[in-house]
XYZ file of C-alpha atoms in Angstrom:
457
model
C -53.190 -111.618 279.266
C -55.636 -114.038 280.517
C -53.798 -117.350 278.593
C -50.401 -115.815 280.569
C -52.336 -115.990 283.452
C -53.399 -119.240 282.898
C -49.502 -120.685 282.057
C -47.943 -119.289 284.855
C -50.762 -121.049 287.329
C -50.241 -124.461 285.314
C -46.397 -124.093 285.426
C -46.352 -123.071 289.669
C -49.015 -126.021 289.884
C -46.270 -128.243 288.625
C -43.831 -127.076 290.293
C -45.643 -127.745 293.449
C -46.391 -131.249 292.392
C -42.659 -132.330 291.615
C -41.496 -130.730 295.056
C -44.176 -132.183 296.449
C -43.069 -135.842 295.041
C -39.252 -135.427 296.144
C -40.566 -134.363 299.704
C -42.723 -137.461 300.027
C -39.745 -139.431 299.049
C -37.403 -138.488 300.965
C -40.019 -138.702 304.072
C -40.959 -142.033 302.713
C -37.146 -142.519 303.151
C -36.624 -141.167 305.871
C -39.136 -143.353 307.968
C -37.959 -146.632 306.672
C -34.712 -145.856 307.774
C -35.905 -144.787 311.672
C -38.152 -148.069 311.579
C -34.906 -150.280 311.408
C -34.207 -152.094 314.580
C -31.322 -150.328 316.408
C -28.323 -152.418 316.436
C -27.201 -153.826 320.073
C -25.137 -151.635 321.482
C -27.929 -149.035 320.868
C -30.578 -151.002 322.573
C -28.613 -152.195 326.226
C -30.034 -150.708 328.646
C -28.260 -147.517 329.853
C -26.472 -147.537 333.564
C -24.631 -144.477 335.170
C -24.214 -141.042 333.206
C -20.741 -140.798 331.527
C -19.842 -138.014 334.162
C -20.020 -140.263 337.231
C -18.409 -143.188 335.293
C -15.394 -140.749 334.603
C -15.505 -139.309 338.113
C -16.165 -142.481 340.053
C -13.096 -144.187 337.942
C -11.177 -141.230 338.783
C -11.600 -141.936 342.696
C -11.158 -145.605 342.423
C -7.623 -145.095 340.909
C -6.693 -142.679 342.756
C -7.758 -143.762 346.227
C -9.873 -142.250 349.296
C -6.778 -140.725 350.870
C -6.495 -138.265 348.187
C -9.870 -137.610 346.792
C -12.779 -136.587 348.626
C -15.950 -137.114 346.158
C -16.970 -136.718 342.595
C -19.811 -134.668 341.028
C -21.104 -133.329 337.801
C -20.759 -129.608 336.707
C -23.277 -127.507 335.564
C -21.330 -127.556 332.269
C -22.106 -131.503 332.657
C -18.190 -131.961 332.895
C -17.209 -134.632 336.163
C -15.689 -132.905 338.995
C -13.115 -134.890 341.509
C -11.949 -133.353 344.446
C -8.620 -133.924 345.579
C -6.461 -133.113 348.426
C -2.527 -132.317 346.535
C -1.438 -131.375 342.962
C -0.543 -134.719 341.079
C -3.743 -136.041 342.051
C -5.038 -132.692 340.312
C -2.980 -133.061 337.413
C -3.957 -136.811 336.725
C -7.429 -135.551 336.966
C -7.165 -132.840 334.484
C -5.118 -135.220 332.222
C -8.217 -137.537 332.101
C -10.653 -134.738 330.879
C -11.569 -134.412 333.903
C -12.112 -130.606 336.373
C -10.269 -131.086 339.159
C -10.701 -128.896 342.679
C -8.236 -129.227 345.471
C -9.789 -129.442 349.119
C -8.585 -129.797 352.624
C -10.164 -132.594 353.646
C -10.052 -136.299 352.503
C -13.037 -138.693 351.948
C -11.657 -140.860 354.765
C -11.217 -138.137 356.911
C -14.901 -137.223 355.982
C -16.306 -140.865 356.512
C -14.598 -140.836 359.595
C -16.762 -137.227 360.972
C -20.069 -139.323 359.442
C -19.227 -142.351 362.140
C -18.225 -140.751 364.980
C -21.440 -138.544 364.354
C -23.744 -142.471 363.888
C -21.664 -143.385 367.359
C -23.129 -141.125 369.378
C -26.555 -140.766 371.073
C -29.249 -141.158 368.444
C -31.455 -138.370 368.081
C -34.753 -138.398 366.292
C -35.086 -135.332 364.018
C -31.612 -135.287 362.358
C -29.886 -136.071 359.264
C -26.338 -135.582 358.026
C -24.540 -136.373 354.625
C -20.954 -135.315 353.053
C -21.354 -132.569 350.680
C -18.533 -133.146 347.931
C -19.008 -129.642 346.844
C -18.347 -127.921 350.082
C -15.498 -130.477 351.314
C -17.796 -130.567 354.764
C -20.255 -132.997 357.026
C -23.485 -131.171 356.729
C -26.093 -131.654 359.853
C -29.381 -130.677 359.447
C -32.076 -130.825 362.593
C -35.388 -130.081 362.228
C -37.905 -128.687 364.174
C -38.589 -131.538 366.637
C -34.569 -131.886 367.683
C -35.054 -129.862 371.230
C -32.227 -127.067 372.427
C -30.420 -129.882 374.883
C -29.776 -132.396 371.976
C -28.786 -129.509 369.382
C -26.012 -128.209 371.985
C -24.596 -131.601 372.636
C -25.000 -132.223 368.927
C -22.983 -128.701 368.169
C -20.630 -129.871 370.679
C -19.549 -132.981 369.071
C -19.316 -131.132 365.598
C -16.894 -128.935 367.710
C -14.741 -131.834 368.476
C -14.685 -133.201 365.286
C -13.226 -130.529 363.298
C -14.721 -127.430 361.372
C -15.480 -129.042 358.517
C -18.606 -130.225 359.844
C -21.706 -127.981 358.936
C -24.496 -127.611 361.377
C -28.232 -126.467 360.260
C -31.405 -126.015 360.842
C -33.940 -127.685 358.542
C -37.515 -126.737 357.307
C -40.242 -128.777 358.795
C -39.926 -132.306 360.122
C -37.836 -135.064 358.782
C -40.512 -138.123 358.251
C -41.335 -140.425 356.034
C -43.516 -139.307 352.962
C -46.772 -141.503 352.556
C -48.414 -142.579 348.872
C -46.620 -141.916 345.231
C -47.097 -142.259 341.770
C -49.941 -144.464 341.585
C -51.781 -144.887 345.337
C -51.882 -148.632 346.611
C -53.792 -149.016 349.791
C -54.094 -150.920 352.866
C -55.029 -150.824 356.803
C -51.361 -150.046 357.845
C -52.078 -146.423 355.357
C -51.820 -145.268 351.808
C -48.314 -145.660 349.947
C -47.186 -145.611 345.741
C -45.891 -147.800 343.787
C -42.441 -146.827 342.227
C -41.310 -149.257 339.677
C -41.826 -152.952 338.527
C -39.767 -155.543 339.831
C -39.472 -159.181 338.391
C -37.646 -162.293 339.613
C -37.836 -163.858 336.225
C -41.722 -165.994 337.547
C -43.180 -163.592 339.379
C -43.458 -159.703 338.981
C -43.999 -157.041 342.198
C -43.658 -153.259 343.222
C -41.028 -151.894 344.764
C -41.762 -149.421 347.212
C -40.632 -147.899 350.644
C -40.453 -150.126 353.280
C -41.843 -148.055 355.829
C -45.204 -148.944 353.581
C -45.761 -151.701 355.838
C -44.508 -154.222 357.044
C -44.514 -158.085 355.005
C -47.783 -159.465 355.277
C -49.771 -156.041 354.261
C -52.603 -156.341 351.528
C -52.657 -153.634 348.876
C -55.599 -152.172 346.811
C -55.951 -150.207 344.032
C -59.225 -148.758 345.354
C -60.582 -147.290 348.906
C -63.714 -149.534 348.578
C -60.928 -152.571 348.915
C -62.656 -153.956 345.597
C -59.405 -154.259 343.078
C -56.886 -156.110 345.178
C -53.377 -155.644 343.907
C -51.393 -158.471 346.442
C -49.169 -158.452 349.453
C -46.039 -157.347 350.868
C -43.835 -160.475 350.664
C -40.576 -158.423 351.943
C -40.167 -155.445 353.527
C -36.815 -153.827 355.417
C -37.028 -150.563 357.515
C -35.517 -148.894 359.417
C -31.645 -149.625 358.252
C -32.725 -149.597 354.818
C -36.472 -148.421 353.181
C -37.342 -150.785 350.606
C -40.265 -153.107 350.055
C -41.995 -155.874 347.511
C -45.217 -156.478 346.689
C -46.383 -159.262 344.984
C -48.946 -159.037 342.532
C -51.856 -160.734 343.175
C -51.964 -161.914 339.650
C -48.676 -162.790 339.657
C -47.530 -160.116 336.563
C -47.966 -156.546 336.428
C -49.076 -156.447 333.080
C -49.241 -153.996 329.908
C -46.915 -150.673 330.684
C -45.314 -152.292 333.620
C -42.063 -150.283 332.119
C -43.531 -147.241 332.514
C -44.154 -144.814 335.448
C -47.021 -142.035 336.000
C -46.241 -138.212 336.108
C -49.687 -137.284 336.227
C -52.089 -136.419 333.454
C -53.071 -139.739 331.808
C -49.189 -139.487 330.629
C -45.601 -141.510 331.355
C -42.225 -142.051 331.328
C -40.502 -145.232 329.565
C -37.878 -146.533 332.354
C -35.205 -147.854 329.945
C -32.669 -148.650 332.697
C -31.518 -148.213 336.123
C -28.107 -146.619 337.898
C -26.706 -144.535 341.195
C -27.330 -141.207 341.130
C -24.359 -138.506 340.996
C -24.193 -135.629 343.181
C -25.465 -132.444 341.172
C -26.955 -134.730 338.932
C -30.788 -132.855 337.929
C -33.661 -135.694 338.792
C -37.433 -135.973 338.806
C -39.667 -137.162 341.324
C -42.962 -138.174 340.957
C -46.038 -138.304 343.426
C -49.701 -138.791 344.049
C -50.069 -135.266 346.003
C -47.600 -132.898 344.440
C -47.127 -134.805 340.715
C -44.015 -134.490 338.876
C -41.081 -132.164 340.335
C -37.651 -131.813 339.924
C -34.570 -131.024 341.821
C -30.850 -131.901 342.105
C -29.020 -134.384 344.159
C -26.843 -132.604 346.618
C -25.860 -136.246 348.808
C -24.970 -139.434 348.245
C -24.926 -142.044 351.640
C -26.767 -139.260 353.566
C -28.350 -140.901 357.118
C -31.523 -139.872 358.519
C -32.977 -140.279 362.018
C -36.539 -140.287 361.646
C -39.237 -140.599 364.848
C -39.211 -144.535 363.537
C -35.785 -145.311 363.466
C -32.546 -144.555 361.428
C -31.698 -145.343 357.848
C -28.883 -145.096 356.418
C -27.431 -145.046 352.285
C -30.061 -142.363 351.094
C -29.708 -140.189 348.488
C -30.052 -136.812 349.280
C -31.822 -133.971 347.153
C -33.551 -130.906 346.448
C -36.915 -132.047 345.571
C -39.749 -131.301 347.151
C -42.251 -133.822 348.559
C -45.258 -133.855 350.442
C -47.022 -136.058 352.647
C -48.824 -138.345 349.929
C -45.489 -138.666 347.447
C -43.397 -141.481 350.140
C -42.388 -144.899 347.890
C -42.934 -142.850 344.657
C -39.869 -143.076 341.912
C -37.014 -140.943 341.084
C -35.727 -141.021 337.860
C -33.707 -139.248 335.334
C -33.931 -139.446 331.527
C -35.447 -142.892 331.877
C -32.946 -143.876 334.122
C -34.573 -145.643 337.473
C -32.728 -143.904 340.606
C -34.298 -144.403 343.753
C -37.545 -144.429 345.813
C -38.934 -141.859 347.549
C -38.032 -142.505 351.716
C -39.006 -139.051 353.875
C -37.925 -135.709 353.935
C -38.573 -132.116 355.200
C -40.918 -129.293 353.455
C -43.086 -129.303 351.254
C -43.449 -128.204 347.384
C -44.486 -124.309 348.161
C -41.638 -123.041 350.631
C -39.398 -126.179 349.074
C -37.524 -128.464 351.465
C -34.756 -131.802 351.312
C -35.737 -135.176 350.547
C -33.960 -138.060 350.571
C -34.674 -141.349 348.190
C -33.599 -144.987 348.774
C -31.141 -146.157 345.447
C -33.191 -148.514 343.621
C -29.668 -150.808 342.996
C -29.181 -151.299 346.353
C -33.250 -152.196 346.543
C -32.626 -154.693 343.674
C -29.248 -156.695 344.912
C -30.950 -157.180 348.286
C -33.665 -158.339 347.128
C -32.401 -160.182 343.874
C -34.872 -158.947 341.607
C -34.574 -156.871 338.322
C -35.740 -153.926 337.270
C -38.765 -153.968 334.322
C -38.141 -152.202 331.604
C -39.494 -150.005 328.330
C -37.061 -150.695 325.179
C -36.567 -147.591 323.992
C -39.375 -146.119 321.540
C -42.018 -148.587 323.138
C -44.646 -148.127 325.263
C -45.624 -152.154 325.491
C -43.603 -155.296 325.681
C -41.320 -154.625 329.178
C -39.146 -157.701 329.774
C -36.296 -157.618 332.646
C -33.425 -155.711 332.468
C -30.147 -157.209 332.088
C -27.207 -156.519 333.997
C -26.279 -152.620 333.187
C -23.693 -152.620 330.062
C -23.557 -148.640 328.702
C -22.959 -145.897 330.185
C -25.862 -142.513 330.053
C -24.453 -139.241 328.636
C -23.723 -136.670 331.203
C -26.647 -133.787 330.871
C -26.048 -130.890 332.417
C -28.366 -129.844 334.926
C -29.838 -127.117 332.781
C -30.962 -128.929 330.029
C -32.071 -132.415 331.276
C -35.713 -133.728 330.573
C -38.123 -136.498 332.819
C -37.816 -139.264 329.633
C -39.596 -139.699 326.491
C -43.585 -139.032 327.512
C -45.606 -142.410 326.723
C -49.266 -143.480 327.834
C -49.389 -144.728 331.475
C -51.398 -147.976 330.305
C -48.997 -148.304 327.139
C -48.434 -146.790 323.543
C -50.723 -148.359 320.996
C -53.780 -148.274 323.098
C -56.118 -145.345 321.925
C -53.954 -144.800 318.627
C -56.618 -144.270 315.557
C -55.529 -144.591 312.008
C -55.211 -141.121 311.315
C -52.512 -140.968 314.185
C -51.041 -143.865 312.652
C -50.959 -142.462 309.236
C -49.630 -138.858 310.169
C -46.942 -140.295 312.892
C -43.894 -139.247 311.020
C -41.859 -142.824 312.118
C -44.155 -144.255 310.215
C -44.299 -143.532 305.898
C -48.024 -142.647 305.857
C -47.289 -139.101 306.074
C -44.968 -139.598 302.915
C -47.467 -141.929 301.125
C -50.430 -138.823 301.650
C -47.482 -136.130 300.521
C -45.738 -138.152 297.544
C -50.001 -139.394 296.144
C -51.611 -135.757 296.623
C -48.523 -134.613 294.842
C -48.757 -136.711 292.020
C -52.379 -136.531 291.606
C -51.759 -132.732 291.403
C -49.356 -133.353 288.489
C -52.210 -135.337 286.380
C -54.798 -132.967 286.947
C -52.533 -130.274 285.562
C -51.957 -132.294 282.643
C -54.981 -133.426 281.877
C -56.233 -129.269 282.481
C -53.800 -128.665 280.006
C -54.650 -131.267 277.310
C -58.624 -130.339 277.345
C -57.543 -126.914 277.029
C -55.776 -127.612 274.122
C -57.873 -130.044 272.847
C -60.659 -126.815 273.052
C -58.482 -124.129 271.306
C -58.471 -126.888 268.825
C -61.653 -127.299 268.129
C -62.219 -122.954 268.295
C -59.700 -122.278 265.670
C -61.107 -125.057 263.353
C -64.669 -123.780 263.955
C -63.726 -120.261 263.004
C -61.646 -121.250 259.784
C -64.710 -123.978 258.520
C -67.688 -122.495 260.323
């Protein structure tokens, strides 16, 4: 009994050790064939998500007159509205979902500048909400009763499409971000790396400070980062800062959502209404939301900018110039807004393209699958999935100050892009397999040497 013991132990042993040595091959395999550069069209940098390229090409061909706005499903599908059937039909035909509204885009546009032609009045914000087919005007709590009834009044006039509200809070601009930068005109974030192709800066929001400000890392005014060198608000809310090195340095691709951790910005694009983004800031981290607005206008205390894009997440005082980003995909900068991250509230971001043709710089960028080495980003050339807004994710997580730094060789060796964990399987197996023959041989080599003992002893 014991000697079948014994067999069936040596024979499950290896066992072991042969599955063992096809696993470690095929992971051996398996890594060599991830660490292969991706080919080109796998490594340009990604743009708009396929919904809003289907969507936006949708409204382009078919015209303002008889769409009124394109957005992404929750299924991820694109959405056009349009205003008669054969627009409908040629909408379906293209894959697209098609809803039929009253009112066209122009006739929408039109509400928006008869609403920027009045009176300006500090407090309120409007934007057209695709979804709805309406104007929406929001006022917060500063906006007093006389302005609000003339306001109301004008909405009258202008038709019923045009939604009036009352919004949480105030609507101002949102101080610090991301990473703090300081200076004497207050305490603002720095949202992603810019580059001209000589010198590298942050863009920010441009209610910062104006050009001329000095930014530090530190409160002490110790670590001194460099200077605004352009800087446009109200109208628009975008800023650079110039590094006083003159490059940003290691991780420059890569923005801070709190925790010693990242995301790799791989690209950069417009946003799409009911698209899911992320925000992150210095007071209330990382949150998410959706964007409900596209070209939204908001009248804050210090004048009115216009071209925002309008959302659901939350942001506190602290989280202004911070970025907005989705699946590695650079979006926009965070301008003002209204509430905060406990009772929720709207805030609205300035698009980062818009930033970048004004100021004719490019965005810097992560390649995909590295934490180090960001270079400029060339002119957008592919086209992001559409995610629906259930399922999306911030990015792939990286280390704010870059990949490799802090990696030991036992991370190396057990990362499973790399074939160490293969090499440890495919050797422990085999060494397994020579034990159990050598086991086997001395054991034999023993039962030799008993039987010939007992027949000569």
């Amino acid at each position: 009994m014991r000697h079948a013991r014994r067999r069936l132990v040596r024979r499950m042993t290896r066992l072991v050790a042969v599955g063992g040595l096809l696993l470690g091959g095929a992971m051996i395999a398996q890594a060599a064939m991830a660490s292969e550069t991706p080919p080109a069209s796998a490594r340009t940098f990604a743009s708009a998500p396929a919904g809003q390229d289907t969507g936006a090409a949708l409204v382009a061909r078919l015209g303002t007159a008889r769409t009124a706005g394109n957005w992404i499903g929750t299924d991820g599908r694109p959405v056009v509205a349009v205003t008669d059937d054969a627009a409908a039909q040629a909408v379906r035909q293209a894959g697209a979902e098609a809803k039929v509204v009253r009112h066209s885009m122009n006739e929408l546009k039109s509400a928006t500048q008869t609403l920027r032609s009045a009176p300006r009045v500090p407090g309120t914000a409007w934007a057209v909400d695709y979804r709805t087919n309406q104007v929406v005007v929001q006022a917060d709590s500063t906006v007093p009763a006389a302005d609000w009834s003339r306001m109301n009044r004008l909405a009258a006039r202008i038709g019923t499409f045009v939604h009036m509200e009352r919004a949480k809070g105030t609507f101002t601009p949102r101080l610090n971000g991301a990473l703090p930068i300081l200076s004497t005109s207050g305490r603002c974030s720095a949202g992603f790396n810019v580059t001209d192709g000589q010198r590298d800066f942050i863009l920010t929001a441009g209610h910062c400070g104006p050009a001329g400000s000095t930014w530090f890392a530190d409160n002490q005014g110790n670590q001194q980062l460099g200077r605004t060198v352009r800087s446009a608000f109200p109208g628009n809310d975008f800023s650079l800062v110039q590094y006083a090195s003159g490059k940003a340095g290691d991780g420059a691709g890569v923005v801070a959502i709190g925790g010693g951790k990242g995301v790799r910005i791989t690209g950069v694009a417009d946003p799409a209404v009911g698209q899911r983004v992320f925000r992150s800031g210095s007071t209330s981290g990382l949150h998410d939301g959706q964007v409900t607005a596209l070209n939204a206008t908001v009248n804050y205390p210090e004048g009115t900018v216009t071209g925002l894009v309008q959302t659901t997440v939350c942001a506190e005082p602290g989280d202004s110039g911070g970025p907005l980003f989705s699946d590695g995909i650079a979006l926009g900068v965070t301008s003002g807004g209204s509430g905060d991250c406990t009772t929720g509230g709207t805030t609205f971001f300035q698009p980062v393209t818009k930033a970048l043709s004004a100021l004719g710089v490019r965005l810097i960028v992560s390649a995909p699958g590295n934490g180090q080495g960001a270079a400029p980003s060339p002119a957008p050339s592919a086209s992001q999935a559409a995610v629906a807004p259930s399922a999306a994710s911030p990015g792939s997580s990286a280390p704010v100050t870059g990949a490799s730094e802090g990696t030991t060789l036992l991370a190396r060796l057990t990362d499973t892009r790399n074939v160490g964990p293969g090499l440890l399987v495919a050797a422990g197996s085999l060494i397994a397999l020579v034990a159990t023959r050598y086991i086997r041989a001395e054991q034999d080599r023993k039962a030799y040497q008993r039987h010939y003992s007992a027949m000569w002893g």
